[in-house]
Amino acid sequence: MTTILHGNIIHTPAFGALETIPGGYLVLEDGVIQGIYPRLPEQYAACPVTDYGDGLIMPSFADLHLHAPQYPMLGMGMDLPLLDWLDTYTFRTEARFEDTDYARRVYRQLARDLITSGTTRVAMFSSRHTAATLILMEELEKAGVTGYVGKVNMDRNAGLSQETTEESISETLRWLDACHFDLVKPILTPRFTPSCTDELMAALGKLAQERDLPVQSHLSENTGEIAWVGELHPDCKQYWESYNKYGLWKDRTLMAHCVHSDAREQEAMAKAGVWAVHCAASNVNLCSGTAPVRELLNRGVQVALGSDIAGGDQLAMHKVVVMSIRASKIKQIETGAPFLTVPEAYYLGTVAGQRYFGGGEGFQPGHKLHAIVVDDREMPEPTRELTLSERFERAVYLMDKRCIKAVYSEGIQRV
Amino acid sequence: MTTILHGNIIHTPAFGALETIPGGYLVLEDGVIQGIYPRLPEQYAACPVTDYGDGLIMPSFADLHLHAPQYPMLGMGMDLPLLDWLDTYTFRTEARFEDTDYARRVYRQLARDLITSGTTRVAMFSSRHTAATLILMEELEKAGVTGYVGKVNMDRNAGLSQETTEESISETLRWLDACHFDLVKPILTPRFTPSCTDELMAALGKLAQERDLPVQSHLSENTGEIAWVGELHPDCKQYWESYNKYGLWKDRTLMAHCVHSDAREQEAMAKAGVWAVHCAASNVNLCSGTAPVRELLNRGVQVALGSDIAGGDQLAMHKVVVMSIRASKIKQIETGAPFLTVPEAYYLGTVAGQRYFGGGEGFQPGHKLHAIVVDDREMPEPTRELTLSERFERAVYLMDKRCIKAVYSEGIQRV
């Protein structure tokens, strides 16, 4: 089946690049991009066209780090120190997902809020609960949000949310066996080194290898945590080695934060093919710092963005893209490292994450379409006709949910 | 005429304080607050009640620094260095306000966007154009946005927007004579020291004294600017003295930014009664830095918040409040100065600015009501019943225009 979208096509075909095709045509066969054309090729003349008029067709977002069961506490507890925040809000909130009816309601709202905000791919932490995790995967799949979800493993230092080592392992196996979704796949998710015993880490590493499963966790978010890992693993010179020791530090492992990763840790990431997930809003909210994104990129580390709700307060990834620019400007003031331009940050919040899941660079032929269509007509009237690059930049800064008129995920229109 | 509002009343009666009255009653006589009551006093039993149900009745916002003619360029040029940004966007955009039809359209949209975002008081820069400035004042008045507007004075270093010294003075007089609005008053507005000759500064200082007019300008935004002022006024030890020299540094003078104001400059502010207007988003966007807000407050300087569009990209002041919290967290990481709590930042974005215009502390009896009513029912379903303090914090982080169901300005419902 041929689908043709007509509108202003704007995409980032490489990190830092921006390509604009005014009034262009995006041709799909069964949801797979065939090409982008300034004028419609003869061969498609008879095909129906979905006309977005003066709208902007842009890559959709990928959120590579967020905690689904923290959605109910979004925007709360932000004045508390990290440990109080964890005790008063996080662990209590996550524990509530024992209740599958509650999980269904929250996860249905979350999935709907994600897709209508233009997020079509995620790498997500669930809670420790097998049933709620499967519900989350089902709701995402129904809404058209694709990617990875992980049942969280934590058998120490996790307050109300803790499980025993045996439970953690057996429930993980039960969960993996029950995963049967097309678009949402499992990812192993040791919460972070301090909340997993050596025995659990070893079991997860073994599982990752045996079943060829991807891994996600947290790394070097704040200095207290780093010191704690040092105490727990005196044999490890650096935080990352506590994952490496158990086979969890491998190609495509996602590590959220990396705020305090130094040159050696960054090089270990680049070498192993571990990805850094930059969560700018969360790192500021929790006073963790600003991650060395430019340095990571320069060292060849793959970087994507995460909302990290509910340490982050913004589910909408266009806001996360802007926060990443702001954090990079703070970093520039501090260290002189050049800030992220709008096309660079947009790439990190969209295409970088899409590529993690095997997608193409920008709207690359041969890949299923992941896109949003933005209507910018209600933005302030400019003094002159704007270029598409200007409209792109303005859309990134000013868009909100109401501006997103259509969302395509895996080649299918979902909004 | 008695008006009674029923709902959850939340306000900040002092810097850092938060008072919550669940299901309370706010009683107005001709728009003037009479009192807040947990139960309706007998004497009002027969009066009609506007019932906001479970809504949150909170102080409305005051935006004490923004450039109205930069609204058309909102969210653009953010990757450019300051001088290119000024040349490519700012001066060209402002020059367009020669056209009164264009000015009418943009200012009508701006006034509507301000009031529907809950901003009921402003101190605003217009362009140099007398006619457009009067149109701006008229549109604000019609929409119910109150406060000060200034025709901008700039007779050097202002590119396309420049005027001669004679024009600047005579047009200022013509503008002042034509101001005849109830709710929107004139404020003298030398753009900043580098764009005003000594002759112009002297004339404005004289006018400020003769007609008892308030003054607004910019101070110590970035280090290049500070050095430039030093070259232009070698007799001034610090930037602020270039205003002081001409009688413009006085009680209630508004100074935007103060990013690099040191102890001596801050003390000069406190002593003279000069206000600092903190514009966190703009200061990050333009890589200026983060202002020493806690230090200013500790020294007794009055601080309010500004969106500073279009250096800032966010017109909605609830976003500016959150950006101020984020900037203060960055500052804490840097210097250890305690960050702004949510009630503190909300106070600065609402009540502080209201007090600049003679309003009361929070919903203080004897003052006309400036308030918004927030509906938070579409926010994520929490795990348990939230306290009003929690709902307040969540509303500050998560609200958007659609959540603001009613806006009261000068005691009158405008939205």
mmCIF file of C-alpha atoms in Angstrom, chain B residues 176-329:
data_model
loop_
_atom_site.group_PDB
_atom_site.id
_atom_site.type_symbol
_atom_site.label_atom_id
_atom_site.label_comp_id
_atom_site.label_asym_id
_atom_site.label_seq_id
_atom_site.Cartn_x
_atom_site.Cartn_y
_atom_site.Cartn_z
ATOM 1 C CA LEU B 176 3.880 60.977 27.798
ATOM 2 C CA ASP B 177 1.299 63.628 26.908
ATOM 3 C CA ALA B 178 -0.728 61.093 24.950
ATOM 4 C CA CYS B 179 -0.851 58.469 27.748
ATOM 5 C CA HIS B 180 -4.386 58.426 29.096
ATOM 6 C CA PHE B 181 -4.933 54.887 30.289
ATOM 7 C CA ASP B 182 -6.365 53.764 33.620
ATOM 8 C CA LEU B 183 -4.447 50.556 34.143
ATOM 9 C CA VAL B 184 -1.343 50.984 31.983
ATOM 10 C CA LYS B 185 1.057 53.780 32.907
ATOM 11 C CA PRO B 186 4.273 55.092 31.354
ATOM 12 C CA ILE B 187 7.762 54.196 32.581
ATOM 13 C CA LEU B 188 10.940 55.862 31.313
ATOM 14 C CA THR B 189 13.036 53.364 29.380
ATOM 15 C CA PRO B 190 16.608 54.156 28.378
ATOM 16 C CA ARG B 191 17.403 50.869 26.597
ATOM 17 C CA PHE B 192 20.753 50.476 28.349
ATOM 18 C CA THR B 193 23.778 52.679 28.887
ATOM 19 C CA PRO B 194 25.575 51.793 25.609
ATOM 20 C CA SER B 195 22.583 52.854 23.499
ATOM 21 C CA CYS B 196 21.990 56.236 25.170
ATOM 22 C CA THR B 197 24.213 59.317 24.905
ATOM 23 C CA ASP B 198 24.987 61.295 28.029
ATOM 24 C CA GLU B 199 22.731 64.067 26.776
ATOM 25 C CA LEU B 200 19.790 61.678 26.467
ATOM 26 C CA MET B 201 20.445 60.086 29.855
ATOM 27 C CA ALA B 202 20.537 63.534 31.459
ATOM 28 C CA ALA B 203 17.255 64.552 29.805
ATOM 29 C CA LEU B 204 15.547 61.342 30.955
ATOM 30 C CA GLY B 205 16.872 61.735 34.495
ATOM 31 C CA LYS B 206 15.481 65.252 34.612
ATOM 32 C CA LEU B 207 12.119 64.059 33.304
ATOM 33 C CA ALA B 208 12.010 61.237 35.863
ATOM 34 C CA GLN B 209 12.444 63.763 38.632
ATOM 35 C CA GLU B 210 10.153 66.507 37.290
ATOM 36 C CA ARG B 211 7.247 64.177 36.540
ATOM 37 C CA ASP B 212 7.966 61.603 39.237
ATOM 38 C CA LEU B 213 8.185 58.802 36.682
ATOM 39 C CA PRO B 214 9.550 55.297 37.289
ATOM 40 C CA VAL B 215 12.519 53.985 35.287
ATOM 41 C CA GLN B 216 13.444 50.602 33.802
ATOM 42 C CA SER B 217 16.603 49.434 32.080
ATOM 43 C CA HIS B 218 19.223 46.666 31.874
ATOM 44 C CA LEU B 219 22.154 46.026 34.219
ATOM 45 C CA SER B 220 25.203 43.739 34.195
ATOM 46 C CA GLU B 221 23.775 41.122 31.850
ATOM 47 C CA ASN B 222 27.089 39.956 30.427
ATOM 48 C CA THR B 223 30.758 40.669 30.847
ATOM 49 C CA GLY B 224 31.270 42.196 27.376
ATOM 50 C CA GLU B 225 28.535 44.729 28.059
ATOM 51 C CA ILE B 226 30.018 45.625 31.447
ATOM 52 C CA ALA B 227 33.421 46.273 29.869
ATOM 53 C CA TRP B 228 31.759 48.407 27.187
ATOM 54 C CA VAL B 229 30.013 50.565 29.786
ATOM 55 C CA GLY B 230 33.375 50.948 31.518
ATOM 56 C CA GLU B 231 34.855 52.340 28.292
ATOM 57 C CA LEU B 232 31.919 54.693 27.701
ATOM 58 C CA HIS B 233 31.930 55.983 31.280
ATOM 59 C CA PRO B 234 35.530 55.888 32.502
ATOM 60 C CA ASP B 235 34.474 58.029 35.476
ATOM 61 C CA CYS B 236 32.132 55.245 36.705
ATOM 62 C CA LYS B 237 33.658 52.525 38.806
ATOM 63 C CA GLN B 238 30.696 50.230 38.125
ATOM 64 C CA TYR B 239 27.884 49.874 35.602
ATOM 65 C CA TRP B 240 25.140 51.092 37.958
ATOM 66 C CA GLU B 241 26.897 54.413 38.426
ATOM 67 C CA SER B 242 26.223 55.279 34.775
ATOM 68 C CA TYR B 243 22.528 55.364 35.704
ATOM 69 C CA ASN B 244 23.115 56.969 39.073
ATOM 70 C CA LYS B 245 25.024 59.836 37.496
ATOM 71 C CA TYR B 246 21.861 61.000 35.716
ATOM 72 C CA GLY B 247 19.272 60.462 38.453
ATOM 73 C CA LEU B 248 17.970 57.226 36.968
ATOM 74 C CA TRP B 249 19.136 55.044 39.888
ATOM 75 C CA LYS B 250 16.326 55.590 42.354
ATOM 76 C CA ASP B 251 13.550 54.053 44.378
ATOM 77 C CA ARG B 252 11.571 51.482 42.289
ATOM 78 C CA THR B 253 13.921 51.640 39.299
ATOM 79 C CA LEU B 254 13.724 48.215 37.621
ATOM 80 C CA MET B 255 17.011 46.704 36.490
ATOM 81 C CA ALA B 256 16.804 43.565 34.376
ATOM 82 C CA HIS B 257 19.340 40.725 34.736
ATOM 83 C CA CYS B 258 22.009 41.702 37.350
ATOM 84 C CA VAL B 259 23.763 38.442 36.422
ATOM 85 C CA HIS B 260 27.202 39.810 37.226
ATOM 86 C CA SER B 261 26.315 42.297 39.964
ATOM 87 C CA ASP B 262 28.849 41.942 42.761
ATOM 88 C CA ALA B 263 28.459 42.793 46.440
ATOM 89 C CA ARG B 264 29.065 46.511 45.904
ATOM 90 C CA GLU B 265 26.553 46.796 43.068
ATOM 91 C CA GLN B 266 24.012 44.757 45.035
ATOM 92 C CA GLU B 267 24.432 47.015 48.054
ATOM 93 C CA ALA B 268 23.894 50.066 45.860
ATOM 94 C CA MET B 269 20.618 48.482 44.731
ATOM 95 C CA ALA B 270 19.440 47.731 48.245
ATOM 96 C CA LYS B 271 20.327 51.230 49.422
ATOM 97 C CA ALA B 272 18.564 53.038 46.577
ATOM 98 C CA GLY B 273 15.507 50.761 46.501
ATOM 99 C CA VAL B 274 16.334 49.606 42.976
ATOM 100 C CA TRP B 275 14.677 46.271 42.023
ATOM 101 C CA ALA B 276 16.430 43.376 40.312
ATOM 102 C CA VAL B 277 14.396 41.594 37.633
ATOM 103 C CA HIS B 278 15.652 38.044 37.256
ATOM 104 C CA CYS B 279 15.283 36.600 33.742
ATOM 105 C CA ALA B 280 16.547 33.038 34.079
ATOM 106 C CA ALA B 281 15.583 31.655 30.648
ATOM 107 C CA SER B 282 17.063 34.582 28.767
ATOM 108 C CA ASN B 283 20.289 34.476 30.767
ATOM 109 C CA VAL B 284 20.772 30.820 29.880
ATOM 110 C CA ASN B 285 19.676 31.192 26.236
ATOM 111 C CA LEU B 286 22.191 33.973 25.646
ATOM 112 C CA CYS B 287 24.919 32.230 27.714
ATOM 113 C CA SER B 288 25.023 35.214 30.094
ATOM 114 C CA GLY B 289 25.137 33.107 33.261
ATOM 115 C CA THR B 290 22.911 32.577 36.293
ATOM 116 C CA ALA B 291 22.068 35.584 38.468
ATOM 117 C CA PRO B 292 22.962 35.548 42.186
ATOM 118 C CA VAL B 293 19.312 35.647 43.298
ATOM 119 C CA ARG B 294 19.816 34.270 46.820
ATOM 120 C CA GLU B 295 22.635 36.732 47.390
ATOM 121 C CA LEU B 296 20.528 39.653 46.152
ATOM 122 C CA LEU B 297 17.677 38.625 48.459
ATOM 123 C CA ASN B 298 20.010 38.196 51.423
ATOM 124 C CA ARG B 299 21.333 41.714 50.854
ATOM 125 C CA GLY B 300 17.791 43.082 50.973
ATOM 126 C CA VAL B 301 17.403 43.754 47.253
ATOM 127 C CA GLN B 302 13.817 43.415 46.000
ATOM 128 C CA VAL B 303 13.680 40.725 43.306
ATOM 129 C CA ALA B 304 10.932 39.965 40.793
ATOM 130 C CA LEU B 305 10.895 37.770 37.685
ATOM 131 C CA GLY B 306 10.789 38.583 33.992
ATOM 132 C CA SER B 307 10.193 36.476 30.884
ATOM 133 C CA ASP B 308 12.500 38.794 28.895
ATOM 134 C CA ILE B 309 10.986 37.713 25.608
ATOM 135 C CA ALA B 310 12.542 37.289 23.134
ATOM 136 C CA GLY B 311 15.917 36.667 24.806
ATOM 137 C CA GLY B 312 13.683 34.421 26.880
ATOM 138 C CA ASP B 313 11.620 31.990 24.820
ATOM 139 C CA GLN B 314 8.785 31.508 27.319
ATOM 140 C CA LEU B 315 5.987 34.046 27.635
ATOM 141 C CA ALA B 316 4.096 31.973 30.208
ATOM 142 C CA MET B 317 5.332 32.988 33.637
ATOM 143 C CA HIS B 318 4.710 29.599 35.262
ATOM 144 C CA LYS B 319 7.505 28.363 32.983
ATOM 145 C CA VAL B 320 9.667 31.313 34.041
ATOM 146 C CA VAL B 321 9.057 30.396 37.689
ATOM 147 C CA VAL B 322 10.264 26.833 36.999
ATOM 148 C CA MET B 323 13.268 28.131 35.029
ATOM 149 C CA SER B 324 14.175 30.310 38.015
ATOM 150 C CA ILE B 325 14.150 27.234 40.240
ATOM 151 C CA ARG B 326 16.360 25.390 37.741
ATOM 152 C CA ALA B 327 18.787 28.323 37.472
ATOM 153 C CA SER B 328 18.982 28.484 41.260
ATOM 154 C CA LYS B 329 19.802 24.770 41.396
#
